[in-house]
CSV table of C-alpha atoms in Angstrom, one decimal:
chain,number,residue,atom,x,y,z
A,17,MET,CA,107.3,127.8,145.1
A,18,PRO,CA,109.4,130.7,143.7
A,19,PRO,CA,107.3,133.7,142.5
A,20,GLN,CA,108.7,133.5,139.0
A,21,ILE,CA,107.3,130.0,138.6
A,22,LYS,CA,104.0,131.2,140.0
A,23,ARG,CA,103.7,134.0,137.6
A,24,LEU,CA,104.7,131.7,134.7
A,25,ALA,CA,102.1,129.1,135.8
A,26,LEU,CA,99.4,131.9,135.9
A,27,LEU,CA,100.4,133.2,132.5
A,28,PHE,CA,100.3,129.6,131.1
A,29,THR,CA,96.9,128.9,132.6
A,30,LEU,CA,95.6,132.2,131.1
A,31,LEU,CA,96.9,131.3,127.7
A,32,VAL,CA,95.3,127.8,127.8
A,33,LEU,CA,92.0,129.3,128.9
A,34,SER,CA,92.0,131.9,126.2
A,35,PHE,CA,92.8,129.2,123.6
A,36,LEU,CA,90.0,127.0,124.9
A,37,THR,CA,87.5,130.0,124.8
A,38,ALA,CA,88.5,130.9,121.3
A,39,LYS,CA,88.3,127.3,120.2
A,40,HIS,CA,84.8,127.0,121.7
A,41,PHE,CA,83.5,130.0,119.8
A,42,LEU,CA,85.4,129.5,116.5
A,43,THR,CA,84.7,125.8,115.9
A,44,PRO,CA,81.6,125.3,113.8
A,45,LYS,CA,78.7,123.6,115.5
A,46,SER,CA,78.6,120.3,113.5
A,47,PHE,CA,82.4,119.9,113.5
A,48,GLY,CA,83.3,116.4,114.6
A,49,GLU,CA,79.9,115.0,114.2
A,50,PHE,CA,81.1,112.2,111.9
A,51,GLY,CA,84.9,112.9,111.9
A,52,HIS,CA,87.4,115.7,111.8
A,53,TYR,CA,85.2,117.9,109.6
A,54,ARG,CA,82.0,120.0,109.6
A,55,GLY,CA,79.2,117.4,109.6
A,56,ALA,CA,76.8,120.0,108.0
A,57,ALA,CA,79.0,120.0,104.9
A,58,LEU,CA,77.6,116.6,103.9
A,59,GLY,CA,74.1,118.1,103.7
A,60,GLU,CA,75.3,121.2,101.8
A,61,ILE,CA,77.0,119.0,99.2
A,62,LYS,CA,73.9,116.8,98.9
A,63,ALA,CA,71.6,119.8,98.4
A,64,LYS,CA,72.8,120.6,94.9
A,65,VAL,CA,70.1,119.9,92.3
A,66,PRO,CA,71.0,117.3,89.7
A,67,ASP,CA,71.1,118.5,86.0
A,68,TYR,CA,71.0,115.1,84.4
A,69,SER,CA,67.7,113.5,85.1
A,70,GLY,CA,68.4,109.9,84.1
A,71,GLN,CA,66.9,107.7,81.4
A,72,LYS,CA,63.8,106.9,83.5
A,73,ALA,CA,62.7,110.5,83.4
A,74,CYS,CA,62.9,110.6,79.6
A,75,THR,CA,61.0,107.3,79.2
A,76,GLU,CA,58.1,108.7,81.2
A,77,CYS,CA,57.1,111.2,78.4
A,78,HIS,CA,58.9,109.7,75.4
A,79,PRO,CA,58.4,105.9,75.5
A,80,ASP,CA,58.2,105.7,71.7
A,81,MET,CA,61.6,107.3,71.2
A,82,THR,CA,63.1,105.2,74.0
A,83,ASP,CA,61.7,102.0,72.5
A,84,LEU,CA,63.0,102.9,69.0
A,85,LYS,CA,66.4,103.6,70.5
A,86,ALA,CA,66.4,100.5,72.6
A,87,ALA,CA,65.8,98.3,69.5
A,88,HIS,CA,68.8,99.6,67.6
A,89,GLU,CA,72.6,100.2,67.8
A,90,HIS,CA,72.3,103.2,70.1
A,91,ALA,CA,70.5,101.1,72.8
A,92,THR,CA,73.3,101.5,75.3
A,93,LEU,CA,73.2,105.3,75.1
A,94,SER,CA,71.3,107.4,77.5
A,95,CYS,CA,69.1,110.1,76.0
A,96,GLU,CA,71.2,112.6,77.8
A,97,THR,CA,74.4,111.4,76.3
A,98,CYS,CA,73.6,113.3,73.1
A,99,HIS,CA,70.7,115.6,74.1
A,100,GLY,CA,72.4,117.0,77.2
A,101,PRO,CA,71.0,117.5,80.7
A,102,GLY,CA,67.2,117.2,81.0
A,103,ARG,CA,66.5,119.3,84.1
A,104,VAL,CA,65.6,122.6,82.3
A,105,HIS,CA,63.5,120.8,79.7
A,106,ILE,CA,61.6,118.8,82.3
A,107,SER,CA,61.0,121.6,84.8
A,108,SER,CA,60.0,124.2,82.1
A,109,THR,CA,56.3,124.8,82.3
A,110,ASP,CA,55.2,127.9,80.5
A,111,SER,CA,57.3,127.5,77.3
A,112,LEU,CA,58.9,124.2,76.7
A,113,VAL,CA,62.7,124.4,76.5
A,114,SER,CA,63.9,121.9,73.9
A,115,PRO,CA,66.9,119.9,74.7
A,116,LYS,CA,69.8,120.3,72.3
A,117,ILE,CA,69.6,118.3,69.0
A,118,PRO,CA,73.3,118.0,68.0
A,119,ASN,CA,73.2,116.9,64.4
A,120,THR,CA,76.5,118.3,63.3
A,121,ARG,CA,79.1,116.1,61.7
A,122,GLU,CA,81.6,117.2,64.4
A,123,PHE,CA,79.3,115.8,67.1
A,124,CYS,CA,78.9,112.3,65.5
A,125,SER,CA,82.6,112.3,64.8
A,126,ILE,CA,83.5,112.6,68.5
A,127,CYS,CA,82.6,108.9,68.8
A,128,HIS,CA,82.7,107.6,65.3
A,129,THR,CA,86.1,108.9,64.0
A,130,LYS,CA,88.5,106.1,63.1
A,131,ASN,CA,91.0,105.7,65.9
A,132,ALA,CA,93.5,102.9,66.6
A,133,ALA,CA,92.3,102.9,70.3
A,134,ARG,CA,88.8,102.1,69.3
A,135,LYS,CA,88.0,98.4,68.7
A,136,ALA,CA,86.1,97.7,65.5
A,137,SER,CA,83.9,95.3,67.4
A,138,ASN,CA,83.1,98.0,69.9
A,139,ILE,CA,82.0,100.9,67.6
A,140,LYS,CA,81.4,101.6,63.9
A,141,GLN,CA,84.1,104.0,62.7
A,142,ILE,CA,84.5,106.2,59.6
A,143,ASP,CA,86.9,108.8,58.4
A,144,PRO,CA,84.8,112.0,58.5
A,145,LYS,CA,87.1,113.6,55.9
A,146,GLU,CA,86.1,110.9,53.4
A,147,HIS,CA,82.7,109.5,54.4
A,148,TYR,CA,80.1,111.6,52.4
A,149,LYS,CA,81.9,114.7,53.5
A,150,ALA,CA,79.4,117.2,52.1
A,151,ASP,CA,76.4,115.8,54.0
A,152,LEU,CA,75.0,115.8,57.5
A,153,CYS,CA,75.1,112.4,59.1
A,154,THR,CA,71.4,112.6,59.7
A,155,LYS,CA,70.8,112.8,56.0
A,156,CYS,CA,71.2,109.0,55.8
A,157,HIS,CA,71.2,107.9,59.4
A,158,ASN,CA,68.4,108.3,61.9
A,159,PRO,CA,70.4,108.7,65.2
A,160,HIS,CA,67.7,106.6,67.0
A,161,SER,CA,68.0,103.8,64.6
A,162,PRO,CA,71.2,104.3,62.6
A,163,TRP,CA,70.8,101.5,60.0
A,164,GLN,CA,67.1,101.8,59.3
A,165,GLU,CA,66.7,103.1,55.7
A,166,LYS,CA,65.6,106.7,55.7
A,167,LYS,CA,62.7,107.6,53.5
B,12,MET,CA,135.7,105.9,136.1
B,13,ALA,CA,136.7,105.6,132.5
B,14,ARG,CA,136.0,101.8,132.5
B,15,GLU,CA,132.5,102.4,133.9
B,16,GLU,CA,131.7,104.9,131.1
B,17,ILE,CA,132.7,102.4,128.5
B,18,LYS,CA,130.7,99.8,130.2
B,19,SER,CA,127.6,102.0,130.3
B,20,ARG,CA,128.0,102.9,126.7
B,21,ARG,CA,128.2,99.2,125.8
B,22,ASP,CA,125.2,98.6,128.0
B,23,PHE,CA,123.4,101.4,126.1
B,24,LEU,CA,124.4,100.0,122.7
B,25,SER,CA,123.4,96.4,123.6
B,26,ARG,CA,120.0,97.6,124.8
B,27,ALA,CA,119.5,99.7,121.7
B,28,ALA,CA,120.4,96.6,119.6
B,29,LEU,CA,117.9,94.6,121.6
B,30,VAL,CA,115.1,97.1,121.0
B,31,ALA,CA,116.0,97.4,117.3
B,32,GLY,CA,116.2,93.6,116.9
B,33,GLY,CA,112.9,93.1,118.8
B,34,LEU,CA,111.2,95.6,116.5
B,35,PHE,CA,112.7,93.8,113.5
B,36,ILE,CA,111.6,90.4,114.6
B,37,SER,CA,108.1,91.6,115.6
B,38,GLY,CA,107.9,93.1,112.2
B,39,GLY,CA,108.5,89.7,110.7
B,40,ILE,CA,105.9,88.0,113.0
B,41,SER,CA,103.2,90.6,112.2
B,42,PRO,CA,104.1,92.0,108.8
B,43,PHE,CA,103.3,95.5,107.9
B,44,LYS,CA,99.7,95.3,107.2
B,45,SER,CA,99.5,96.9,103.8
B,46,MET,CA,96.1,96.5,102.1
B,47,LEU,CA,96.5,97.5,98.5
B,48,TYR,CA,92.9,96.9,97.6
B,49,ALA,CA,90.0,98.6,99.4
B,50,THR,CA,87.5,96.0,98.4
B,51,GLU,CA,86.1,95.6,101.8
B,52,ARG,CA,85.1,98.1,104.3
B,53,LYS,CA,86.3,97.9,107.9
B,54,SER,CA,82.8,98.3,109.3
B,55,THR,CA,79.9,97.0,107.3
B,56,LYS,CA,77.2,99.6,108.1
B,57,GLY,CA,75.8,101.6,105.2
B,58,PRO,CA,77.1,101.8,101.6
B,59,TRP,CA,80.7,101.9,100.6
B,60,TYR,CA,80.8,103.3,97.1
B,61,ALA,CA,83.3,102.5,94.3
B,62,MET,CA,83.7,102.9,90.6
B,63,GLY,CA,84.7,100.3,88.0
B,64,ILE,CA,86.1,101.4,84.6
B,65,ASP,CA,86.2,98.9,81.8
B,66,LEU,CA,89.0,100.0,79.4
B,67,GLU,CA,87.9,97.3,77.0
B,68,SER,CA,84.6,99.1,76.3
B,69,CYS,CA,85.8,102.8,76.5
B,70,ILE,CA,85.7,104.4,73.1
B,71,GLY,CA,87.2,107.7,74.3
B,72,CYS,CA,84.2,109.9,73.5
B,73,GLY,CA,84.8,112.1,76.5
B,74,ARG,CA,81.1,112.4,77.2
B,75,CYS,CA,81.9,111.6,80.9
B,76,ALA,CA,84.2,114.6,81.1
B,77,ASP,CA,81.7,116.8,79.3
B,78,ALA,CA,78.7,115.8,81.5
B,79,CYS,CA,80.8,116.2,84.6
B,80,LYS,CA,81.6,119.8,83.7
B,81,THR,CA,77.9,120.5,83.1
B,82,GLU,CA,76.6,118.7,86.1
B,83,ASN,CA,79.2,120.2,88.6
B,84,ASN,CA,79.8,123.6,87.0
B,85,VAL,CA,83.4,122.9,86.4
B,86,PRO,CA,85.1,125.8,84.5
B,87,ARG,CA,85.1,125.0,80.7
B,88,GLU,CA,88.8,126.0,80.3
B,89,PRO,CA,90.8,123.0,79.1
B,90,PHE,CA,92.8,122.6,82.3
B,91,TYR,CA,90.1,122.2,85.0
B,92,PHE,CA,88.7,118.7,85.2
B,93,ARG,CA,87.1,116.4,87.8
B,94,THR,CA,87.2,113.6,85.3
B,95,TRP,CA,89.0,113.4,81.9
B,96,VAL,CA,90.1,110.8,79.3
B,97,GLU,CA,93.7,110.1,78.3
B,98,GLN,CA,94.8,108.3,75.2
B,99,TYR,CA,97.8,106.0,75.6
B,100,THR,CA,99.7,105.0,72.4
B,101,ILE,CA,102.5,102.5,72.6
B,102,LEU,CA,104.5,102.5,69.4
B,103,ASN,CA,106.4,99.6,67.9
B,104,ASP,CA,109.7,101.2,69.1
B,105,GLY,CA,108.4,100.9,72.7
B,106,SER,CA,107.9,104.6,73.3
B,107,ILE,CA,104.7,105.6,75.2
B,108,HIS,CA,102.7,108.7,74.2
B,109,VAL,CA,100.0,110.1,76.3
B,110,GLU,CA,97.6,112.8,75.3
B,111,SER,CA,94.4,114.3,76.5
B,112,PRO,CA,93.3,117.2,74.3
B,113,ASN,CA,90.7,119.2,76.3
B,114,GLY,CA,90.2,116.1,78.5
B,115,GLY,CA,88.8,114.3,75.5
B,116,ILE,CA,85.7,116.5,75.3
B,117,ASP,CA,86.3,117.5,71.7
B,118,GLY,CA,87.3,114.0,70.6
B,119,PHE,CA,90.7,112.5,69.8
B,120,THR,CA,92.6,112.6,66.6
B,121,GLN,CA,95.0,109.7,65.9
B,122,LYS,CA,98.6,111.2,65.9
B,123,PHE,CA,100.5,108.1,64.6
B,124,ALA,CA,100.1,105.9,61.5
B,125,ASP,CA,98.4,102.5,62.1
B,126,ALA,CA,101.6,100.7,61.1
B,127,GLU,CA,103.6,102.5,63.8
B,128,ILE,CA,101.3,101.6,66.6
B,129,PHE,CA,101.7,98.6,68.8
B,130,LYS,CA,98.8,99.3,71.0
B,131,SER,CA,96.5,102.2,71.7
B,132,PHE,CA,93.8,102.6,74.3
B,133,PHE,CA,91.8,105.2,76.3
B,134,VAL,CA,92.0,105.6,80.1
B,135,PRO,CA,89.3,107.7,81.8
B,136,LYS,CA,90.7,109.2,85.0
B,137,MET,CA,88.9,110.6,88.0
B,138,CYS,CA,89.3,110.8,91.8
B,139,ASN,CA,90.0,107.4,93.2
B,140,HIS,CA,88.3,108.1,96.5
B,141,CYS,CA,91.1,106.3,98.3
B,142,ALA,CA,90.3,104.5,101.5
B,143,LYS,CA,93.6,105.9,102.8
B,144,SER,CA,93.5,109.2,101.0
B,145,PRO,CA,96.7,111.3,101.3
B,146,CYS,CA,94.7,114.4,100.3
B,147,THR,CA,92.3,114.3,103.3
B,148,GLN,CA,95.2,113.6,105.7
B,149,VAL,CA,97.1,116.7,104.9
B,150,CYS,CA,94.3,119.3,105.2
B,151,PRO,CA,95.3,121.7,108.0
B,152,VAL,CA,91.8,122.7,108.8
B,153,GLY,CA,89.7,119.6,108.3
B,154,ALA,CA,88.0,121.0,105.2
B,155,THR,CA,88.5,117.8,103.2
B,156,PHE,CA,87.4,114.5,104.5
B,157,GLU,CA,86.1,111.1,103.7
B,158,SER,CA,82.3,110.8,104.0
B,159,PRO,CA,80.8,107.8,105.8
B,160,GLU,CA,80.1,106.3,102.4
B,161,GLY,CA,83.9,106.4,101.6
B,162,ILE,CA,83.8,109.4,99.3
B,163,ALA,CA,86.5,112.1,99.5
B,164,LEU,CA,84.7,115.4,99.7
B,165,VAL,CA,85.6,119.1,100.1
B,166,ASP,CA,83.9,121.5,102.5
B,167,GLN,CA,84.2,124.5,100.2
B,168,THR,CA,83.0,127.0,102.8
B,169,TYR,CA,85.7,125.9,105.2
B,170,CYS,CA,88.6,125.4,102.7
B,171,LEU,CA,91.4,127.9,102.9
B,172,GLY,CA,92.7,127.3,99.4
B,173,CYS,CA,96.2,126.4,100.7
B,174,ARG,CA,96.7,123.8,97.9
B,175,TYR,CA,98.4,121.3,100.2
B,176,CYS,CA,95.9,118.6,99.1
B,177,VAL,CA,96.4,119.4,95.5
B,178,GLN,CA,100.0,118.4,95.6
B,179,ALA,CA,99.3,115.5,98.0
B,180,CYS,CA,97.0,113.7,95.5
B,181,PRO,CA,99.1,111.1,93.6
B,182,TYR,CA,96.5,111.0,90.8
B,183,GLY,CA,96.3,114.8,90.1
B,184,CYS,CA,92.6,114.8,90.7
B,185,ARG,CA,92.2,118.2,92.5
B,186,TYR,CA,92.4,121.7,91.2
B,187,ILE,CA,91.9,125.2,92.6
B,188,HIS,CA,88.6,126.7,91.3
B,189,PRO,CA,89.5,129.9,89.5
B,190,GLU,CA,86.5,131.9,90.9
B,191,LYS,CA,85.9,130.3,94.3
B,192,LYS,CA,89.6,130.2,95.0
B,193,VAL,CA,89.1,127.0,96.9
B,194,VAL,CA,89.9,123.4,96.0
B,195,ASP,CA,87.4,121.5,93.8
B,196,LYS,CA,87.3,117.8,93.0
B,197,CYS,CA,85.1,114.8,92.0
B,198,THR,CA,82.4,114.1,94.6
B,199,MET,CA,81.3,110.9,92.8
B,200,CYS,CA,78.2,113.2,92.2
B,201,TYR,CA,77.3,112.9,95.9
B,202,HIS,CA,74.2,115.0,95.3
B,203,ARG,CA,73.0,112.5,92.7
B,204,ILE,CA,73.9,109.2,94.3
B,205,THR,CA,72.3,110.2,97.6
B,206,LYS,CA,69.1,110.7,95.6
B,207,GLY,CA,69.3,107.3,93.9
B,208,LEU,CA,70.7,108.6,90.6
B,209,LEU,CA,73.9,107.5,89.0
B,210,PRO,CA,76.9,109.8,88.8
B,211,ALA,CA,76.7,112.0,85.7
B,212,CYS,CA,79.7,110.4,84.0
B,213,VAL,CA,78.1,106.9,84.5
B,214,GLU,CA,74.7,108.1,83.3
B,215,VAL,CA,76.0,109.4,80.0
B,216,CYS,CA,78.6,106.8,79.2
B,217,PRO,CA,77.4,105.3,75.8
B,218,LYS,CA,79.2,102.0,76.3
B,219,GLN,CA,78.6,101.5,80.1
B,220,ALA,CA,82.4,101.6,80.5
B,221,LYS,CA,81.9,103.2,83.9
B,222,ILE,CA,80.3,101.1,86.6
B,223,PHE,CA,79.1,102.6,89.8
B,224,GLY,CA,78.0,100.7,92.9
B,225,ASP,CA,78.1,99.8,96.5
B,226,LEU,CA,80.9,97.4,97.5
B,227,ASN,CA,78.9,96.4,100.6
B,228,ASP,CA,76.0,95.2,98.5
B,229,PRO,CA,76.8,91.7,97.1
B,230,LYS,CA,74.2,92.2,94.3
B,231,SER,CA,75.5,95.6,93.1
B,232,GLU,CA,76.9,96.2,89.6
B,233,ILE,CA,80.3,97.0,90.9
B,234,VAL,CA,80.7,93.7,92.8
B,235,LYS,CA,79.5,91.8,89.7
B,236,PHE,CA,82.0,93.8,87.6
B,237,MET,CA,84.8,93.0,90.0
B,238,LYS,CA,84.0,89.3,90.0
B,239,ASP,CA,83.9,89.1,86.2
B,240,HIS,CA,87.0,91.0,85.4
B,241,SER,CA,90.7,91.0,86.2
B,242,TRP,CA,90.8,94.5,87.6
B,243,GLN,CA,93.7,96.6,88.8
B,244,VAL,CA,94.0,100.0,90.5
B,245,LEU,CA,96.2,102.9,89.6
B,246,LYS,CA,99.6,103.2,91.5
B,247,PRO,CA,98.9,100.3,93.9
B,248,HIS,CA,102.4,100.8,95.4
B,249,MET,CA,101.3,104.1,96.9
B,250,ASN,CA,99.2,102.1,99.3
B,251,THR,CA,96.3,104.6,99.1
B,252,GLU,CA,93.7,101.8,98.6
B,253,PRO,CA,92.0,103.5,95.6
B,254,LYS,CA,88.3,102.6,95.0
B,255,VAL,CA,88.4,103.1,91.2
B,256,PHE,CA,88.9,99.6,89.7
B,257,TYR,CA,90.1,99.3,86.1
B,258,ASN,CA,89.5,96.3,83.9
B,259,GLN,CA,92.5,95.6,81.5
B,260,LEU,CA,94.7,98.2,83.0
B,261,ARG,CA,98.2,98.0,81.5
B,262,ALA,CA,101.3,98.7,83.5
B,263,GLU,CA,102.2,101.6,81.2
B,264,VAL,CA,99.3,103.6,82.7
B,265,ARG,CA,100.4,106.1,85.4
């Protein structure tokens, strides 16, 4: 074998070896556990704490409100649809953090503004610029039972 | 000598034609196996999650987009979304108008008079968690991948922020997080579904227009939804096998 080839082969082997060494130390431990990615990433993504606690968590303490809601038009809504995420409210111990009570006209209008894309059979709609424009929606409607007469 | 050269060239050409013809014929015998719909998993171990979206029930309230931002700390600026709602309006003259003001979070205002409109509807969009996801295939470092449950995820500690996946996604479902400088996308609320909760967008939907479930479980909500409705996926011609199934999806939706 000519010496040029020998030197070249040696250099090539050294390169491959250094690549393999670098690869061994630079590849994260769990890489390739499930596929071509870091297996530990699954656990890291899972570890996040959920903010929305789910309807069941609300019913535990507020069965009266859930029952009232379930008997009326807003039955299909989750409490957290309007009141926002429940985690802080549920986990607060010393002083109870209230969930938000969004009773503005703007908030109700997000769903109930008349729009050609909304089916009349799907949702009751109004023109917020005309429909009792000076009053809060909650003056007449109880959000938990929208058509019950308010006293 | 010259004759032989011609002969060998002819030989080469005839062989090339034979190979090409063989490939062509074998293609006819076993046609290109394109599976447009990822309704069945290749292996049946464990869950295989999917989402159903019922455009009949969607009222375009944008609560899904709002809850998603809260749950997943998505920046509040109006151009970062993991899920958003679009309003499609088809006018009588045939023109199609699409809008999504702040992803639908602040509500929609009707832009056209009722008399002008032929049809209008809302389309919630999100990551399709494709079974053949182009975004996970292009990642140069293996920072984005499909989880064993069929969910396209991003390993944010490993991501370089090269944006290759952002442009590879045919549905525009990825963005670069302005603070983390890495890619961010819908995880189907992986941290929730693995704890037995519903994804945040499904949890807050007031009309149950979003249906989440396991395609491998014949009793799941999603399987029931798919049996009951004539669903379609977005851009089926891309052959990405999306796992977000829309009821009443019109061809105008892109």
